[in-house]
Amino acid sequence: MTSATRPETKIIELQQVEQRFHARGAEGGYLTAVDDVSFDLSSDPPRVVSLVGQSGSGKSTIARNILGLQKPTSGLISYNGRDIYHLNRSESDDFRRNVQPVFQDPYAIFNPFYRVDRVLQTAVKKFKLASNAAAGLELIRESLEAVRLDPDQVLGRYPHQLSGGQRQRIMLARIHMLRPAFVIADEPVSMLDAQVRKAFLDILLDFQQTYQMTTLFITHDLSTVHYLGGDVMVIHHGQIVERGPVNRVMTQPDHPYTARLLASVPIPDPNRRWKDRIALSDVEAETEDAAAPVAPEATGRL
Ligand SMILES: Nc1ncnc2c1ncn2[C@@H]1O[C@H](COP(=O)(O)OP(=O)(O)OP(=O)(O)O)[C@@H](O)[C@H]1O
Ligand SMILES: [Mg+2]
């Protein structure tokens, strides 16, 4: 029996992606924000993969590259095996529908002069999710309830009349309506307090499993990475220095930079105590840029 063509499981793949920006004063007149980055994200099974690194390490640039918002200087980004910067019309429609972002500050996405419903109604219309207005509204209400928002309370309000956590959950409602195959979330919880953050992550994890969404979660917060589980990629100066299951990377990091990050922040693990952790000074000696260590912050953020 001949084997059938296997469905493409690499929903997103980056091959030797480089992103340079002109930068006055930098060596050669440019800086390399993303430096020879290659990785793939599988949709079989769909997983959560975190991308963690300190500020300026290139995380958002990679997100913009993947979303098609910033064409990399060189390298290839593919969606289901197709170069995203050379998609035909129907492939592009599929990409726009199935690759969805959630950004840090949803306030920037809402138009302050329009009620918050509009962001959801626009999605219904753009992606033809309902055959008429009543069915569209029904879908919106259902999705708001799925993210534990009361439709009667939030519909008809303006963005400034909602809390940051509520605005961010409206973006989750949009994800619930679209059920994309791939979600890229760039620091979606960094402006939220601990309780609201946990609620957001729980909904995202629930959707990820229920609707089989592969998720790339960008953060500088190692405790969030720990909470999400799945895989983690560590980025340092635009390079992915390590990738693996969160539990392995957090307990037995391969790369000295990862070890240094872990040593500088407390991870919520009741079985591990401060004194058992890798001493910062032990790894600094092994790391090339020991002169500029990561500021150890008690918050668990990079
Ligand atoms: N459009 C641009 N033009 C010039 N430089 C840029 C541009 N976008 C990003 N950079 C630079 O590229 C580097 C990486 O930026 P990026 O926003 O990807 O970092 P980040 O890891 O997302 O940081 P943060 O955690 O603070 O969000 C930074 O040095 C930044 O100043
Ligand atoms: Mg960023």
CSV table of C-alpha atoms and ligand atoms in Angstrom, one decimal:
chain,number,residue,atom,x,y,z
A,1,MET,CA,0.0,0.0,0.0
A,2,THR,CA,1.4,3.4,-1.0
A,3,SER,CA,1.4,5.9,1.8
A,4,ALA,CA,-0.9,8.8,1.4
A,5,THR,CA,0.5,12.3,1.3
A,6,ARG,CA,0.9,13.3,4.9
A,7,PRO,CA,-0.7,16.6,5.9
A,8,GLU,CA,1.8,19.4,6.5
A,9,THR,CA,2.4,19.7,10.3
A,10,LYS,CA,4.8,22.6,10.3
A,11,ILE,CA,2.2,25.3,10.4
A,12,ILE,CA,4.9,28.0,10.7
A,13,GLU,CA,8.5,27.6,9.8
A,14,LEU,CA,11.4,30.1,9.9
A,15,GLN,CA,14.5,29.3,8.0
A,16,GLN,CA,17.6,31.4,8.6
A,17,VAL,CA,15.6,34.6,9.1
A,18,GLU,CA,17.6,37.8,9.5
A,19,GLN,CA,16.2,41.2,10.2
A,20,ARG,CA,18.5,44.2,10.0
A,21,PHE,CA,17.5,47.8,10.8
A,22,HIS,CA,19.3,50.9,9.9
A,23,ALA,CA,20.7,52.3,13.1
A,24,ARG,CA,22.8,55.5,13.3
A,25,GLY,CA,25.9,55.0,15.4
A,26,ALA,CA,25.8,51.2,15.2
A,27,GLU,CA,28.6,49.2,13.7
A,28,GLY,CA,28.2,49.2,9.9
A,29,GLY,CA,25.2,51.5,10.2
A,30,TYR,CA,22.7,48.8,11.1
A,31,LEU,CA,21.7,46.5,13.9
A,32,THR,CA,20.7,42.9,13.6
A,33,ALA,CA,17.4,42.4,15.5
A,34,VAL,CA,16.9,38.9,14.3
A,35,ASP,CA,20.0,36.9,13.6
A,36,ASP,CA,19.8,33.6,11.6
A,37,VAL,CA,16.7,32.3,13.4
A,38,SER,CA,15.3,28.9,12.3
A,39,PHE,CA,12.5,27.1,14.1
A,40,ASP,CA,9.2,25.4,13.3
A,41,LEU,CA,5.9,25.1,15.1
A,42,SER,CA,3.9,22.0,14.6
A,43,SER,CA,0.1,21.9,14.3
A,44,ASP,CA,0.1,18.1,15.0
A,45,PRO,CA,-0.3,18.1,17.9
A,46,PRO,CA,-1.0,21.8,18.4
A,47,ARG,CA,1.2,23.1,21.2
A,48,VAL,CA,2.0,26.2,23.2
A,49,VAL,CA,5.5,27.4,22.5
A,50,SER,CA,6.9,30.3,24.5
A,51,LEU,CA,9.5,32.7,23.2
A,52,VAL,CA,11.3,34.3,26.1
A,53,GLY,CA,14.0,36.8,26.2
A,54,GLN,CA,14.9,40.2,27.6
A,55,SER,CA,13.8,43.6,26.3
A,56,GLY,CA,15.3,44.3,22.8
A,57,SER,CA,16.2,40.7,22.1
A,58,GLY,CA,14.1,40.6,18.9
A,59,LYS,CA,10.8,38.9,20.1
A,60,SER,CA,8.3,41.4,18.6
A,61,THR,CA,10.4,41.7,15.4
A,62,ILE,CA,10.0,37.9,14.9
A,63,ALA,CA,6.2,38.3,15.6
A,64,ARG,CA,6.0,41.0,13.0
A,65,ASN,CA,8.0,38.9,10.5
A,66,ILE,CA,5.6,36.0,11.1
A,67,LEU,CA,2.5,38.1,10.8
A,68,GLY,CA,3.6,39.4,7.4
A,69,LEU,CA,4.0,43.0,8.8
A,70,GLN,CA,7.8,43.2,8.4
A,71,LYS,CA,9.5,41.4,5.5
A,72,PRO,CA,12.8,40.0,6.9
A,73,THR,CA,16.0,41.1,5.3
A,74,SER,CA,16.8,37.5,4.4
A,75,GLY,CA,15.5,34.0,5.1
A,76,LEU,CA,12.2,32.3,4.6
A,77,ILE,CA,9.0,32.2,6.6
A,78,SER,CA,6.4,29.6,5.6
A,79,TYR,CA,2.9,28.9,6.6
A,80,ASN,CA,1.9,25.3,5.9
A,81,GLY,CA,4.9,25.0,3.6
A,82,ARG,CA,4.3,28.2,1.6
A,83,ASP,CA,6.4,31.3,1.7
A,84,ILE,CA,4.1,33.9,3.4
A,85,TYR,CA,5.6,36.7,1.4
A,86,HIS,CA,4.6,34.9,-1.9
A,87,LEU,CA,1.1,33.7,-1.2
A,88,ASN,CA,-1.6,33.7,-3.9
A,89,ARG,CA,-5.0,35.2,-3.2
A,90,SER,CA,-6.7,32.1,-1.6
A,91,GLU,CA,-3.6,31.2,0.4
A,92,SER,CA,-3.4,34.8,1.6
A,93,ASP,CA,-7.1,34.7,2.7
A,94,ASP,CA,-6.4,31.4,4.5
A,95,PHE,CA,-3.3,32.9,6.2
A,96,ARG,CA,-5.2,36.1,7.3
A,97,ARG,CA,-7.9,34.0,8.8
A,98,ASN,CA,-5.8,31.3,10.4
A,99,VAL,CA,-2.9,33.3,11.8
A,100,GLN,CA,-4.2,35.7,14.4
A,101,PRO,CA,-2.3,38.1,16.8
A,102,VAL,CA,-3.1,39.1,20.3
A,103,PHE,CA,-1.0,42.1,21.3
A,104,GLN,CA,0.1,43.6,24.5
A,105,ASP,CA,-2.0,46.7,24.5
A,106,PRO,CA,-5.5,46.1,23.1
A,107,TYR,CA,-6.3,49.7,23.7
A,108,ALA,CA,-4.2,50.6,20.7
A,109,ILE,CA,-6.3,48.2,18.5
A,110,PHE,CA,-9.7,49.7,19.6
A,111,ASN,CA,-10.8,53.0,18.0
A,112,PRO,CA,-11.7,55.2,21.0
A,113,PHE,CA,-14.6,56.6,19.1
A,114,TYR,CA,-16.3,53.3,18.3
A,115,ARG,CA,-18.0,50.9,20.7
A,116,VAL,CA,-16.0,47.8,21.5
A,117,ASP,CA,-18.6,45.7,19.6
A,118,ARG,CA,-17.2,47.0,16.4
A,119,VAL,CA,-13.9,45.1,16.6
A,120,LEU,CA,-16.0,41.9,16.9
A,121,GLN,CA,-18.5,42.9,14.2
A,122,THR,CA,-15.7,43.8,11.8
A,123,ALA,CA,-14.3,40.2,12.3
A,124,VAL,CA,-17.8,38.8,11.6
A,125,LYS,CA,-18.1,40.7,8.4
A,126,LYS,CA,-14.5,40.4,7.2
A,127,PHE,CA,-14.5,36.7,7.6
A,128,LYS,CA,-18.2,36.1,6.8
A,129,LEU,CA,-18.8,34.3,10.1
A,130,ALA,CA,-22.6,34.8,10.0
A,131,SER,CA,-25.2,35.0,7.3
A,132,ASN,CA,-27.1,37.8,8.8
A,133,ALA,CA,-26.9,40.5,11.6
A,134,ALA,CA,-28.9,38.5,14.1
A,135,ALA,CA,-26.7,35.4,13.7
A,136,GLY,CA,-23.6,37.7,13.9
A,137,LEU,CA,-24.8,39.1,17.2
A,138,GLU,CA,-25.6,35.7,18.5
A,139,LEU,CA,-22.0,34.6,17.7
A,140,ILE,CA,-20.6,37.7,19.4
A,141,ARG,CA,-22.6,37.1,22.6
A,142,GLU,CA,-21.5,33.4,22.6
A,143,SER,CA,-17.9,34.3,22.2
A,144,LEU,CA,-18.1,37.0,25.0
A,145,GLU,CA,-19.6,34.4,27.3
A,146,ALA,CA,-16.8,32.0,26.4
A,147,VAL,CA,-14.3,34.5,27.8
A,148,ARG,CA,-16.4,35.1,30.9
A,149,LEU,CA,-17.6,38.5,29.9
A,150,ASP,CA,-21.3,39.5,30.3
A,151,PRO,CA,-22.4,40.6,26.8
A,152,ASP,CA,-25.1,42.9,28.3
A,153,GLN,CA,-22.4,44.6,30.3
A,154,VAL,CA,-19.8,45.1,27.7
A,155,LEU,CA,-21.7,45.5,24.4
A,156,GLY,CA,-22.4,49.1,23.7
A,157,ARG,CA,-19.4,50.4,25.7
A,158,TYR,CA,-16.5,52.4,24.6
A,159,PRO,CA,-12.9,51.1,25.1
A,160,HIS,CA,-12.2,53.5,27.9
A,161,GLN,CA,-15.2,52.2,29.8
A,162,LEU,CA,-13.6,48.8,30.1
A,163,SER,CA,-10.7,47.6,32.3
A,164,GLY,CA,-7.5,46.5,30.6
A,165,GLY,CA,-8.3,42.9,31.5
A,166,GLN,CA,-11.8,43.2,29.9
A,167,ARG,CA,-10.3,44.8,26.7
A,168,GLN,CA,-7.8,42.0,26.5
A,169,ARG,CA,-10.6,39.4,26.9
A,170,ILE,CA,-12.5,41.0,24.0
A,171,MET,CA,-9.4,40.1,21.9
A,172,LEU,CA,-9.8,36.6,23.2
A,173,ALA,CA,-13.4,36.6,22.2
A,174,ARG,CA,-12.3,37.5,18.7
A,175,ILE,CA,-10.0,34.5,18.8
A,176,HIS,CA,-12.9,32.4,20.0
A,177,MET,CA,-15.0,33.6,17.0
A,178,LEU,CA,-12.3,33.0,14.4
A,179,ARG,CA,-10.8,29.8,15.9
A,180,PRO,CA,-7.5,30.3,14.0
A,181,ALA,CA,-5.1,27.4,13.6
A,182,PHE,CA,-2.3,29.6,14.9
A,183,VAL,CA,-2.2,32.4,17.5
A,184,ILE,CA,0.8,34.6,18.1
A,185,ALA,CA,0.5,36.5,21.4
A,186,ASP,CA,3.0,39.2,22.0
A,187,GLU,CA,3.2,40.0,25.7
A,188,PRO,CA,-0.6,39.9,26.1
A,189,VAL,CA,-0.6,39.8,29.9
A,190,SER,CA,2.3,42.0,30.8
A,191,MET,CA,0.0,44.9,31.7
A,192,LEU,CA,-2.4,42.9,33.7
A,193,ASP,CA,-2.3,42.1,37.4
A,194,ALA,CA,-1.6,38.6,38.6
A,195,GLN,CA,-5.2,37.4,39.0
A,196,VAL,CA,-6.4,38.8,35.7
A,197,ARG,CA,-3.3,37.4,34.1
A,198,LYS,CA,-4.0,33.9,35.3
A,199,ALA,CA,-7.6,34.2,34.1
A,200,PHE,CA,-6.4,35.2,30.6
A,201,LEU,CA,-3.8,32.4,30.5
A,202,ASP,CA,-6.4,29.8,31.6
A,203,ILE,CA,-8.8,30.9,28.8
A,204,LEU,CA,-6.0,30.9,26.2
A,205,LEU,CA,-4.9,27.4,27.3
A,206,ASP,CA,-8.5,26.2,27.3
A,207,PHE,CA,-9.0,27.5,23.7
A,208,GLN,CA,-5.6,26.1,22.6
A,209,GLN,CA,-6.7,22.6,23.7
A,210,THR,CA,-10.4,22.8,22.7
A,211,TYR,CA,-9.9,24.4,19.3
A,212,GLN,CA,-6.5,22.8,18.6
A,213,MET,CA,-4.7,26.1,18.2
A,214,THR,CA,-0.9,26.2,17.9
A,215,THR,CA,0.2,29.2,20.0
A,216,LEU,CA,3.4,31.2,20.0
A,217,PHE,CA,3.5,33.1,23.3
A,218,ILE,CA,6.0,35.9,23.6
A,219,THR,CA,7.0,37.1,27.0
A,220,HIS,CA,9.8,38.3,29.2
A,221,ASP,CA,8.2,36.7,32.2
A,222,LEU,CA,9.6,33.3,33.2
A,223,SER,CA,6.8,32.6,35.6
A,224,THR,CA,4.3,32.9,32.7
A,225,VAL,CA,6.4,30.4,30.7
A,226,HIS,CA,6.4,28.0,33.6
A,227,TYR,CA,2.6,28.4,34.0
A,228,LEU,CA,1.9,27.8,30.3
A,229,GLY,CA,4.1,24.6,30.0
A,230,GLY,CA,4.7,23.2,26.6
A,231,ASP,CA,8.0,24.2,24.9
A,232,VAL,CA,10.1,27.2,25.3
A,233,MET,CA,12.6,29.0,23.0
A,234,VAL,CA,15.1,31.3,24.6
A,235,ILE,CA,16.2,34.3,22.5
A,236,HIS,CA,19.3,36.3,23.2
A,237,HIS,CA,20.5,39.2,21.0
A,238,GLY,CA,18.3,38.0,18.1
A,239,GLN,CA,19.4,34.4,18.3
A,240,ILE,CA,17.5,31.4,19.6
A,241,VAL,CA,20.0,29.9,22.0
A,242,GLU,CA,17.9,27.1,23.3
A,243,ARG,CA,14.6,25.2,22.7
A,244,GLY,CA,13.0,22.4,24.6
A,245,PRO,CA,10.2,21.4,27.0
A,246,VAL,CA,9.7,24.0,29.7
A,247,ASN,CA,10.3,21.5,32.5
A,248,ARG,CA,13.6,20.4,31.0
A,249,VAL,CA,14.9,23.9,30.1
A,250,MET,CA,14.0,25.3,33.5
A,251,THR,CA,15.7,22.5,35.4
A,252,GLN,CA,18.6,21.5,33.2
A,253,PRO,CA,19.3,24.4,30.8
A,254,ASP,CA,21.8,23.6,28.1
A,255,HIS,CA,22.9,27.1,27.3
A,256,PRO,CA,24.8,29.3,29.8
A,257,TYR,CA,22.6,32.2,28.9
A,258,THR,CA,19.4,30.3,29.9
A,259,ALA,CA,21.1,29.2,33.1
A,260,ARG,CA,21.9,32.8,33.8
A,261,LEU,CA,18.4,33.9,33.2
A,262,LEU,CA,17.0,31.2,35.5
A,263,ALA,CA,19.5,32.0,38.2
A,264,SER,CA,18.5,35.6,38.2
A,265,VAL,CA,14.8,35.1,38.8
A,266,PRO,CA,12.8,33.0,41.2
A,267,ILE,CA,10.6,30.3,39.6
A,268,PRO,CA,7.5,29.3,41.6
A,269,ASP,CA,8.6,25.8,42.5
A,270,PRO,CA,8.0,24.9,46.2
A,271,ASN,CA,10.4,22.0,45.9
A,272,ARG,CA,13.3,24.2,45.0
A,273,ARG,CA,14.9,26.8,47.2
A,274,TRP,CA,16.9,29.8,46.5
A,275,LYS,CA,20.1,28.3,47.7
A,276,ASP,CA,19.8,25.3,45.3
A,277,ARG,CA,19.7,27.5,42.3
A,278,ILE,CA,22.6,28.1,40.0
A,279,ALA,CA,24.7,31.0,41.3
A,280,LEU,CA,24.8,33.9,38.9
A,281,SER,CA,28.6,34.2,39.3
A,282,ASP,CA,29.0,30.5,38.2
A,283,VAL,CA,27.5,31.1,34.8
A,284,GLU,CA,28.8,34.6,34.2
A,285,ALA,CA,32.3,33.3,33.7
A,286,GLU,CA,31.0,31.0,30.9
A,287,THR,CA,29.0,33.6,29.1
A,288,GLU,CA,30.7,35.9,26.6
A,289,ASP,CA,28.9,39.1,27.7
A,290,ALA,CA,29.4,38.7,31.4
A,291,ALA,CA,30.1,42.4,31.6
A,292,ALA,CA,26.4,43.1,31.1
A,293,PRO,CA,24.5,40.7,33.3
A,294,VAL,CA,20.7,40.6,33.3
A,295,ALA,CA,19.4,42.7,36.2
A,296,PRO,CA,18.2,40.2,38.8
A,297,GLU,CA,14.6,41.3,39.6
A,298,ALA,CA,12.6,39.8,42.3
A,299,THR,CA,9.5,39.9,40.1
A,300,GLY,CA,10.5,37.0,37.9
A,301,ARG,CA,10.5,39.2,34.9
A,302,LEU,CA,13.5,39.7,32.6
B,1,LIG,N1,11.4,49.4,12.9
B,1,LIG,C1,12.6,49.4,13.6
B,1,LIG,N2,13.6,50.2,13.2
B,1,LIG,C2,14.8,50.2,13.8
B,1,LIG,N3,15.1,49.4,14.9
B,1,LIG,C3,14.1,48.5,15.3
B,1,LIG,C4,12.8,48.5,14.7
B,1,LIG,N4,12.0,47.6,15.3
B,1,LIG,C5,12.8,47.1,16.3
B,1,LIG,N5,14.0,47.6,16.3
B,1,LIG,C6,15.2,47.3,17.2
B,1,LIG,O1,15.3,45.9,17.1
B,1,LIG,C7,15.7,45.4,18.4
B,1,LIG,C8,14.7,44.3,18.8
B,1,LIG,O2,13.4,44.9,19.0
B,1,LIG,P1,12.1,44.1,19.5
B,1,LIG,O3,11.0,45.1,19.5
B,1,LIG,O4,12.0,43.0,18.5
B,1,LIG,O5,12.5,43.6,20.9
B,1,LIG,P2,11.6,42.8,22.0
B,1,LIG,O6,12.4,41.6,22.3
B,1,LIG,O7,10.3,42.7,21.5
B,1,LIG,O8,11.7,43.8,23.2
B,1,LIG,P3,10.6,44.1,24.3
B,1,LIG,O9,10.6,43.0,25.3
B,1,LIG,O10,11.0,45.4,25.0
B,1,LIG,O11,9.2,44.2,23.7
B,1,LIG,C9,15.7,46.6,19.3
B,1,LIG,O12,17.1,47.0,19.4
B,1,LIG,C10,14.9,47.6,18.6
B,1,LIG,O13,15.3,48.9,19.0
B,2,MG,MG,8.4,43.4,22.2
